[in-house]
């Protein structure tokens, strides 16, 4: 879920993980925050100062709908860092299409301390 927490609080797709576009976008996130997300959540590692994405996760992004730019922002940021394009998927219909199809949504999970 590429949306900001305010949107996620309204509901999300079951099993999704919230990685707001602001956490990967170099225009809004510090390099250390981006590196932490890549390593701890996406499975990337560094080797000799370069990112190694061989064992990184395949990701499926969604945001509010086809009109929303939050998933494209995440995808562009990851591509700019060298994340393999074949590991990046995009559900363009977003939560809007998901709900229109009558599929299940859930309340956002409580943060873990």
mmCIF file of C-alpha atoms in Angstrom:
data_model
loop_
_atom_site.group_PDB
_atom_site.id
_atom_site.type_symbol
_atom_site.label_atom_id
_atom_site.label_comp_id
_atom_site.label_asym_id
_atom_site.label_seq_id
_atom_site.Cartn_x
_atom_site.Cartn_y
_atom_site.Cartn_z
ATOM 1 C CA UNK A 1 0.000 0.000 0.000
ATOM 2 C CA UNK A 2 1.799 3.128 -1.273
ATOM 3 C CA UNK A 3 -0.656 5.511 0.368
ATOM 4 C CA UNK A 4 0.043 7.778 3.303
ATOM 5 C CA UNK A 5 -1.147 6.592 6.742
ATOM 6 C CA UNK A 6 -4.177 8.916 6.672
ATOM 7 C CA UNK A 7 -5.520 7.016 3.652
ATOM 8 C CA UNK A 8 -4.582 3.594 5.018
ATOM 9 C CA UNK A 9 -6.514 4.335 8.212
ATOM 10 C CA UNK A 10 -9.685 4.370 6.077
ATOM 11 C CA UNK A 11 -9.087 0.768 5.016
ATOM 12 C CA UNK A 12 -6.692 -1.335 3.000
ATOM 13 C CA UNK A 13 -6.344 -4.654 1.173
ATOM 14 C CA UNK A 14 -5.971 -7.626 3.548
ATOM 15 C CA UNK A 15 -2.344 -8.650 4.020
ATOM 16 C CA UNK A 16 -0.937 -5.472 2.515
ATOM 17 C CA UNK A 17 2.025 -3.651 4.021
ATOM 18 C CA UNK A 18 2.057 0.121 4.108
ATOM 19 C CA UNK A 19 5.142 1.681 2.530
ATOM 20 C CA UNK A 20 4.074 5.279 1.936
ATOM 21 C CA UNK A 21 5.531 6.877 -1.168
ATOM 22 C CA UNK A 22 7.126 9.498 1.101
ATOM 23 C CA UNK A 23 9.437 6.830 2.607
ATOM 24 C CA UNK A 24 11.127 5.951 -0.675
ATOM 25 C CA UNK A 25 11.002 9.254 -2.561
ATOM 26 C CA UNK A 26 14.407 11.012 -2.386
ATOM 27 C CA UNK A 27 12.535 14.328 -2.460
ATOM 28 C CA UNK A 28 10.865 13.580 0.892
ATOM 29 C CA UNK A 29 12.969 10.912 2.657
ATOM 30 C CA UNK A 30 16.490 10.917 4.048
ATOM 31 C CA UNK A 31 18.939 8.439 2.447
ATOM 32 C CA UNK A 32 19.217 6.545 5.762
ATOM 33 C CA UNK A 33 15.427 6.073 5.888
ATOM 34 C CA UNK A 34 15.388 4.787 2.314
ATOM 35 C CA UNK A 35 18.264 2.391 3.041
ATOM 36 C CA UNK A 36 16.498 1.085 6.144
ATOM 37 C CA UNK A 37 13.315 0.378 4.183
ATOM 38 C CA UNK A 38 15.265 -1.361 1.411
ATOM 39 C CA UNK A 39 17.113 -3.580 3.852
ATOM 40 C CA UNK A 40 14.580 -4.323 6.588
ATOM 41 C CA UNK A 41 11.370 -4.471 4.602
ATOM 42 C CA UNK A 42 12.311 -5.284 1.022
ATOM 43 C CA UNK A 43 15.233 -7.675 1.453
ATOM 44 C CA UNK A 44 17.934 -5.720 -0.359
ATOM 45 C CA UNK A 45 21.531 -5.853 0.832
ATOM 46 C CA UNK A 46 24.580 -3.735 0.200
ATOM 47 C CA UNK A 47 27.844 -5.099 -1.124
ATOM 48 C CA UNK A 48 30.867 -2.851 -1.541
ATOM 49 C CA UNK A 49 28.662 0.239 -1.369
ATOM 50 C CA UNK A 50 26.259 -0.996 -4.080
ATOM 51 C CA UNK A 51 22.726 -2.326 -3.692
ATOM 52 C CA UNK A 52 22.190 -6.015 -4.374
ATOM 53 C CA UNK A 53 18.547 -6.812 -5.185
ATOM 54 C CA UNK A 54 18.983 -10.452 -6.231
ATOM 55 C CA UNK A 55 17.080 -11.729 -3.194
ATOM 56 C CA UNK A 56 14.830 -8.700 -2.725
ATOM 57 C CA UNK A 57 11.082 -9.189 -2.645
ATOM 58 C CA UNK A 58 8.782 -8.970 -5.625
ATOM 59 C CA UNK A 59 6.385 -6.128 -4.804
ATOM 60 C CA UNK A 60 2.803 -5.416 -5.861
ATOM 61 C CA UNK A 61 1.919 -1.738 -5.443
ATOM 62 C CA UNK A 62 -1.468 -0.064 -5.169
ATOM 63 C CA UNK A 63 -2.729 3.316 -4.057
ATOM 64 C CA UNK A 64 -6.107 5.067 -4.299
ATOM 65 C CA UNK A 65 -6.897 4.461 -7.972
ATOM 66 C CA UNK A 66 -5.734 4.912 -11.538
ATOM 67 C CA UNK A 67 -5.698 8.679 -10.981
ATOM 68 C CA UNK A 68 -3.376 8.451 -7.940
ATOM 69 C CA UNK A 69 0.367 9.028 -8.289
ATOM 70 C CA UNK A 70 1.586 7.447 -5.058
ATOM 71 C CA UNK A 71 2.419 3.985 -6.447
ATOM 72 C CA UNK A 72 4.149 5.406 -9.540
ATOM 73 C CA UNK A 73 6.258 7.558 -7.216
ATOM 74 C CA UNK A 74 7.339 4.463 -5.245
ATOM 75 C CA UNK A 75 8.048 2.523 -8.418
ATOM 76 C CA UNK A 76 10.096 5.337 -9.991
ATOM 77 C CA UNK A 77 12.100 5.756 -6.773
ATOM 78 C CA UNK A 78 12.913 2.044 -6.633
ATOM 79 C CA UNK A 79 13.837 1.888 -10.320
ATOM 80 C CA UNK A 80 16.123 4.877 -9.752
ATOM 81 C CA UNK A 81 17.895 2.924 -7.015
ATOM 82 C CA UNK A 82 18.376 -0.063 -9.327
ATOM 83 C CA UNK A 83 15.519 -2.272 -8.088
ATOM 84 C CA UNK A 84 14.805 -4.782 -10.877
ATOM 85 C CA UNK A 85 11.751 -3.836 -12.944
ATOM 86 C CA UNK A 86 10.615 -7.474 -13.134
ATOM 87 C CA UNK A 87 10.167 -7.434 -9.342
ATOM 88 C CA UNK A 88 7.801 -4.443 -9.410
ATOM 89 C CA UNK A 89 4.086 -4.926 -10.123
ATOM 90 C CA UNK A 90 1.314 -2.300 -10.072
ATOM 91 C CA UNK A 91 -2.411 -2.767 -9.472
ATOM 92 C CA UNK A 92 -3.437 0.384 -11.344
ATOM 93 C CA UNK A 93 -7.069 0.263 -10.225
ATOM 94 C CA UNK A 94 -5.977 0.733 -6.638
ATOM 95 C CA UNK A 95 -8.243 0.542 -3.647
ATOM 96 C CA UNK A 96 -10.987 2.326 -5.581
ATOM 97 C CA UNK A 97 -11.305 -0.522 -8.114
ATOM 98 C CA UNK A 98 -10.799 -3.131 -5.390
ATOM 99 C CA UNK A 99 -13.815 -1.799 -3.498
ATOM 100 C CA UNK A 100 -15.900 -1.398 -6.670
ATOM 101 C CA UNK A 101 -15.356 -5.080 -7.377
ATOM 102 C CA UNK A 102 -16.755 -5.860 -3.925
ATOM 103 C CA UNK A 103 -13.493 -7.307 -2.632
ATOM 104 C CA UNK A 104 -12.689 -7.352 1.060
ATOM 105 C CA UNK A 105 -10.966 -4.466 2.805
ATOM 106 C CA UNK A 106 -9.769 -4.340 6.393
ATOM 107 C CA UNK A 107 -8.988 -1.688 8.955
ATOM 108 C CA UNK A 108 -5.335 -0.737 9.047
ATOM 109 C CA UNK A 109 -3.342 -2.899 11.457
ATOM 110 C CA UNK A 110 -2.192 -1.310 14.692
ATOM 111 C CA UNK A 111 1.495 -0.350 14.654
ATOM 112 C CA UNK A 112 3.833 -2.768 16.433
ATOM 113 C CA UNK A 113 5.961 -1.210 19.186
#
